[in-house]
Amino acid sequence: DADVTQTPRNRITKTGKRIMLECSQTKGHDRMYWYRQDPGLGLRLIYYSFDVKDINKGEISDGYSVSRQAQAKFSLSLESAIPNQTALYFCATSAGTGDPDTQYFGPGTRLTVL
Amino acid sequence: EDKVVQSPLSLVVHEGDTVTLNCSYEVTNFRSLLWYKQEKKAPTFLFMLTSSGIEKKSGRLSSILDKKELFSILNITATQTGDSAIYLCAGTSYGKLTFGQGTILTVHP
């Protein structure tokens, strides 16, 4: 089984709809992250959480919100989707101690907003 | 604002060629430099570099960091078609990664 899973893997929605992307991990890591990837721009950090009670904005948090329901679960919401949020979204995890820098990525969710 | 720049943005070579991918960074409170390979979907971890001048090696891939000049290189020798991918580098600071744009490597048979 994959250590970091994301659901759904693909989603097509319409402008104005509320969307939730979910991430679960079995690595036992404390830290979780959400990124989006656009062609030619690499991965950009949306939100991150270092433990269940910790939520931090990343580089591009506008239009997004997150919820850390448990150590293993971190959800990303788009309250009112717009077309420029069409992108590939990745969840990632890292350990809080030992090697906190190396992040491990889920398979990604391809989101299309029409 | 932290910044990581990769070059070239794309590269086309033939099997057997050697390639060098570049990554320069300006990251406040820099801690380490990571390289990832992205094929179909998820980036997969290749190397983490924390000390200058110490080469890390895995098979035909190697990487080195220069903390004085603020750059890293990733070398791939005797390239194979399976090396075709996007190669991403990222600088870390306080547990966060700042990624470069990526280098798209295409290896033709």
Short mmCIF file of C-alpha atoms in Angstrom, two decimals:
data_model
loop_
_atom_site.label_atom_id
_atom_site.label_comp_id
_atom_site.label_asym_id
_atom_site.label_seq_id
_atom_site.Cartn_x
_atom_site.Cartn_y
_atom_site.Cartn_z
CA ASP A 1 0.00 0.00 0.00
CA ALA A 2 1.11 3.55 -0.77
CA ASP A 3 2.44 5.51 2.21
CA VAL A 4 0.78 8.77 1.10
CA THR A 5 -2.58 8.61 -0.62
CA GLN A 6 -4.70 11.31 -2.18
CA THR A 7 -8.35 11.32 -3.18
CA PRO A 8 -9.71 11.94 -5.69
CA ARG A 9 -6.99 11.38 -8.29
CA ASN A 10 -8.81 13.38 -10.92
CA ARG A 11 -11.61 15.90 -10.59
CA ILE A 12 -13.42 18.14 -13.02
CA THR A 13 -15.62 20.82 -11.53
CA LYS A 14 -17.27 24.10 -12.41
CA THR A 15 -16.48 27.65 -11.38
CA GLY A 16 -17.94 28.50 -7.99
CA LYS A 17 -18.16 24.95 -6.66
CA ARG A 18 -16.65 23.92 -3.33
CA ILE A 19 -14.03 21.20 -3.64
CA MET A 20 -12.18 19.16 -1.03
CA LEU A 21 -9.01 17.21 -1.71
CA GLU A 22 -8.00 14.66 0.88
CA CYS A 23 -4.63 13.30 1.92
CA SER A 24 -3.86 10.37 4.21
CA GLN A 25 -0.52 8.92 5.27
CA THR A 26 0.67 5.79 7.01
CA LYS A 27 4.27 6.94 7.46
CA GLY A 28 3.66 8.18 10.99
CA HIS A 29 5.00 11.62 10.05
CA ASP A 30 4.04 14.71 11.99
CA ARG A 31 4.42 17.22 9.17
CA MET A 32 2.13 17.53 6.17
CA TYR A 33 2.08 19.88 3.20
CA TRP A 34 -0.06 20.86 0.22
CA TYR A 35 1.49 22.03 -3.05
CA ARG A 36 0.24 22.89 -6.48
CA GLN A 37 2.21 22.35 -9.67
CA ASP A 38 1.75 24.39 -12.83
CA PRO A 39 3.80 23.89 -16.01
CA GLY A 40 7.06 25.81 -15.84
CA LEU A 41 6.55 26.91 -12.22
CA GLY A 42 7.71 23.93 -10.21
CA LEU A 43 5.83 23.15 -6.99
CA ARG A 44 4.48 25.98 -4.87
CA LEU A 45 3.53 25.61 -1.22
CA ILE A 46 -0.11 26.32 -0.35
CA TYR A 47 -0.37 25.33 3.35
CA TYR A 48 1.61 23.27 5.80
CA SER A 49 1.10 21.75 9.22
CA PHE A 50 3.80 20.62 11.64
CA ASP A 51 1.36 18.88 13.98
CA VAL A 52 -2.37 18.45 14.51
CA LYS A 53 -2.85 21.86 16.13
CA ASP A 54 -0.54 23.75 13.78
CA ILE A 55 -1.63 25.32 10.46
CA ASN A 56 0.50 27.73 8.44
CA LYS A 57 0.02 29.60 5.20
CA GLY A 58 2.45 28.97 2.40
CA GLU A 59 3.42 31.01 -0.61
CA ILE A 60 0.02 30.89 -2.35
CA SER A 61 -2.73 30.33 0.24
CA ASP A 62 -5.33 32.77 -1.12
CA GLY A 63 -8.49 30.95 -2.23
CA TYR A 64 -7.60 27.81 -0.24
CA SER A 65 -8.19 26.51 3.28
CA VAL A 66 -7.04 23.38 5.09
CA SER A 67 -8.02 21.11 7.94
CA ARG A 68 -5.74 18.77 9.89
CA GLN A 69 -8.22 16.25 11.21
CA ALA A 70 -5.64 13.87 12.68
CA GLN A 71 -1.92 13.20 12.49
CA ALA A 72 -2.56 11.09 9.39
CA LYS A 73 -5.07 13.31 7.57
CA PHE A 74 -4.76 16.73 5.96
CA SER A 75 -7.47 18.13 3.68
CA LEU A 76 -7.35 21.02 1.23
CA SER A 77 -10.50 22.94 0.34
CA LEU A 78 -11.28 25.34 -2.46
CA GLU A 79 -14.28 27.27 -1.17
CA SER A 80 -15.29 28.65 -4.55
CA ALA A 81 -13.22 27.18 -7.36
CA ILE A 82 -12.00 29.37 -10.21
CA PRO A 83 -10.37 28.34 -13.51
CA ASN A 84 -6.86 29.50 -12.54
CA GLN A 85 -6.93 26.90 -9.76
CA THR A 86 -6.70 24.25 -12.47
CA ALA A 87 -3.47 22.44 -11.59
CA LEU A 88 -1.87 19.28 -10.25
CA TYR A 89 -2.08 19.17 -6.46
CA PHE A 90 0.33 17.23 -4.27
CA CYS A 91 0.26 16.32 -0.62
CA ALA A 92 3.58 15.59 1.08
CA THR A 93 4.79 14.48 4.50
CA SER A 94 8.00 14.68 6.48
CA ALA A 95 9.19 13.51 9.86
CA GLY A 96 9.24 16.00 12.72
CA THR A 97 12.54 14.66 14.01
CA GLY A 98 15.52 12.86 12.53
CA ASP A 99 15.20 14.01 8.93
CA PRO A 100 12.60 16.80 8.86
CA ASP A 101 13.66 18.10 5.45
CA THR A 102 13.01 15.13 3.16
CA GLN A 103 9.43 15.21 1.99
CA TYR A 104 7.53 12.25 0.54
CA PHE A 105 4.83 12.94 -1.99
CA GLY A 106 1.44 11.46 -2.73
CA PRO A 107 0.41 10.54 -6.28
CA GLY A 108 -1.26 13.87 -6.94
CA THR A 109 -4.76 15.09 -7.80
CA ARG A 110 -5.38 16.60 -11.20
CA LEU A 111 -8.03 19.29 -10.77
CA THR A 112 -9.75 21.00 -13.68
CA VAL A 113 -12.02 23.97 -13.06
CA LEU A 114 -14.24 24.84 -16.00
CA GLU B 1 11.63 36.05 -0.74
CA ASP B 2 13.36 32.70 -1.19
CA LYS B 3 14.23 31.76 -4.76
CA VAL B 4 15.53 28.65 -6.52
CA VAL B 5 16.44 28.71 -10.21
CA GLN B 6 17.20 25.68 -12.37
CA SER B 7 18.92 25.53 -15.72
CA PRO B 8 18.49 24.51 -18.39
CA LEU B 9 14.68 24.36 -18.38
CA SER B 10 14.75 21.56 -20.91
CA LEU B 11 17.37 19.29 -22.39
CA VAL B 12 17.27 16.67 -25.16
CA VAL B 13 20.07 14.12 -25.38
CA HIS B 14 20.75 10.66 -26.76
CA GLU B 15 21.32 7.51 -24.79
CA GLY B 16 24.86 7.32 -23.48
CA ASP B 17 25.33 11.07 -23.17
CA THR B 18 26.31 12.71 -19.87
CA VAL B 19 24.20 15.59 -18.59
CA THR B 20 24.67 18.24 -15.93
CA LEU B 21 21.67 19.95 -14.37
CA ASN B 22 22.13 23.18 -12.45
CA CYS B 23 20.37 24.62 -9.43
CA SER B 24 21.11 27.98 -7.82
CA TYR B 25 19.42 29.16 -4.67
CA GLU B 26 18.80 32.16 -2.47
CA VAL B 27 17.15 30.76 0.65
CA THR B 28 17.16 32.53 4.00
CA ASN B 29 18.34 30.26 6.84
CA PHE B 30 19.23 27.61 4.30
CA ARG B 31 19.58 24.11 5.72
CA SER B 32 19.78 21.61 2.83
CA LEU B 33 19.32 21.11 -0.90
CA LEU B 34 17.13 18.30 -2.20
CA TRP B 35 16.86 16.74 -5.65
CA TYR B 36 13.75 14.93 -6.86
CA LYS B 37 12.87 13.03 -10.04
CA GLN B 38 9.33 13.34 -11.36
CA GLU B 39 8.21 10.87 -14.01
CA LYS B 40 4.50 10.29 -14.36
CA LYS B 41 3.16 11.94 -11.25
CA ALA B 42 4.72 12.14 -7.78
CA PRO B 43 8.26 13.48 -7.29
CA THR B 44 10.54 10.82 -5.87
CA PHE B 45 13.49 11.66 -3.65
CA LEU B 46 17.02 11.39 -5.06
CA PHE B 47 19.48 13.23 -2.82
CA MET B 48 19.77 15.52 0.16
CA LEU B 49 22.89 17.67 0.41
CA THR B 50 23.84 19.59 3.49
CA SER B 51 27.62 20.02 3.30
CA SER B 52 29.69 21.74 0.63
CA GLY B 53 32.00 19.71 -1.55
CA ILE B 54 30.83 16.26 -0.52
CA GLU B 55 29.55 14.33 -3.50
CA LYS B 56 26.57 12.07 -3.11
CA LYS B 57 26.32 9.22 -5.55
CA SER B 58 23.69 6.67 -6.52
CA GLY B 59 24.51 4.54 -9.51
CA ARG B 60 24.89 6.81 -12.54
CA LEU B 61 23.59 9.85 -10.65
CA SER B 62 25.73 12.13 -8.52
CA SER B 63 25.28 15.52 -6.94
CA ILE B 64 27.31 18.13 -5.14
CA LEU B 65 26.61 21.33 -3.24
CA ASP B 66 28.57 24.58 -3.11
CA LYS B 67 27.33 26.62 -0.16
CA LYS B 68 29.70 29.49 -0.86
CA GLU B 69 28.48 30.04 -4.43
CA LEU B 70 24.93 28.89 -3.57
CA PHE B 71 24.46 26.23 -6.19
CA SER B 72 24.20 22.51 -6.74
CA ILE B 73 24.64 20.27 -9.76
CA LEU B 74 23.14 16.91 -10.61
CA ASN B 75 25.13 14.75 -13.01
CA ILE B 76 23.77 11.79 -14.89
CA THR B 77 26.29 9.66 -16.79
CA ALA B 78 25.53 7.15 -19.55
CA THR B 79 21.94 8.35 -19.79
CA GLN B 80 19.15 5.89 -20.55
CA THR B 81 15.62 6.45 -21.85
CA GLY B 82 14.37 5.71 -18.32
CA ASP B 83 16.13 8.85 -17.13
CA SER B 84 13.60 10.94 -19.07
CA ALA B 85 11.76 12.96 -16.42
CA ILE B 86 11.47 16.34 -14.77
CA TYR B 87 14.26 16.92 -12.27
CA LEU B 88 13.40 19.26 -9.41
CA CYS B 89 15.69 20.84 -6.86
CA ALA B 90 14.52 22.51 -3.66
CA GLY B 91 16.16 24.49 -0.88
CA THR B 92 14.99 23.90 2.67
CA SER B 93 14.55 26.35 5.51
CA TYR B 94 12.72 25.67 8.78
CA GLY B 95 11.15 22.54 7.35
CA LYS B 96 9.78 24.21 4.22
CA LEU B 97 10.89 23.55 0.66
CA THR B 98 11.26 26.16 -2.07
CA PHE B 99 11.34 24.46 -5.46
CA GLY B 100 12.92 25.49 -8.72
CA GLN B 101 10.96 25.36 -11.98
CA GLY B 102 12.38 21.97 -12.88
CA THR B 103 14.50 20.71 -15.80
CA ILE B 104 12.72 18.54 -18.35
CA LEU B 105 15.17 15.88 -19.53
CA THR B 106 14.37 13.86 -22.63
CA VAL B 107 16.65 10.97 -23.56
CA HIS B 108 16.25 9.57 -27.06
CA PRO B 109 17.28 6.00 -27.95
#
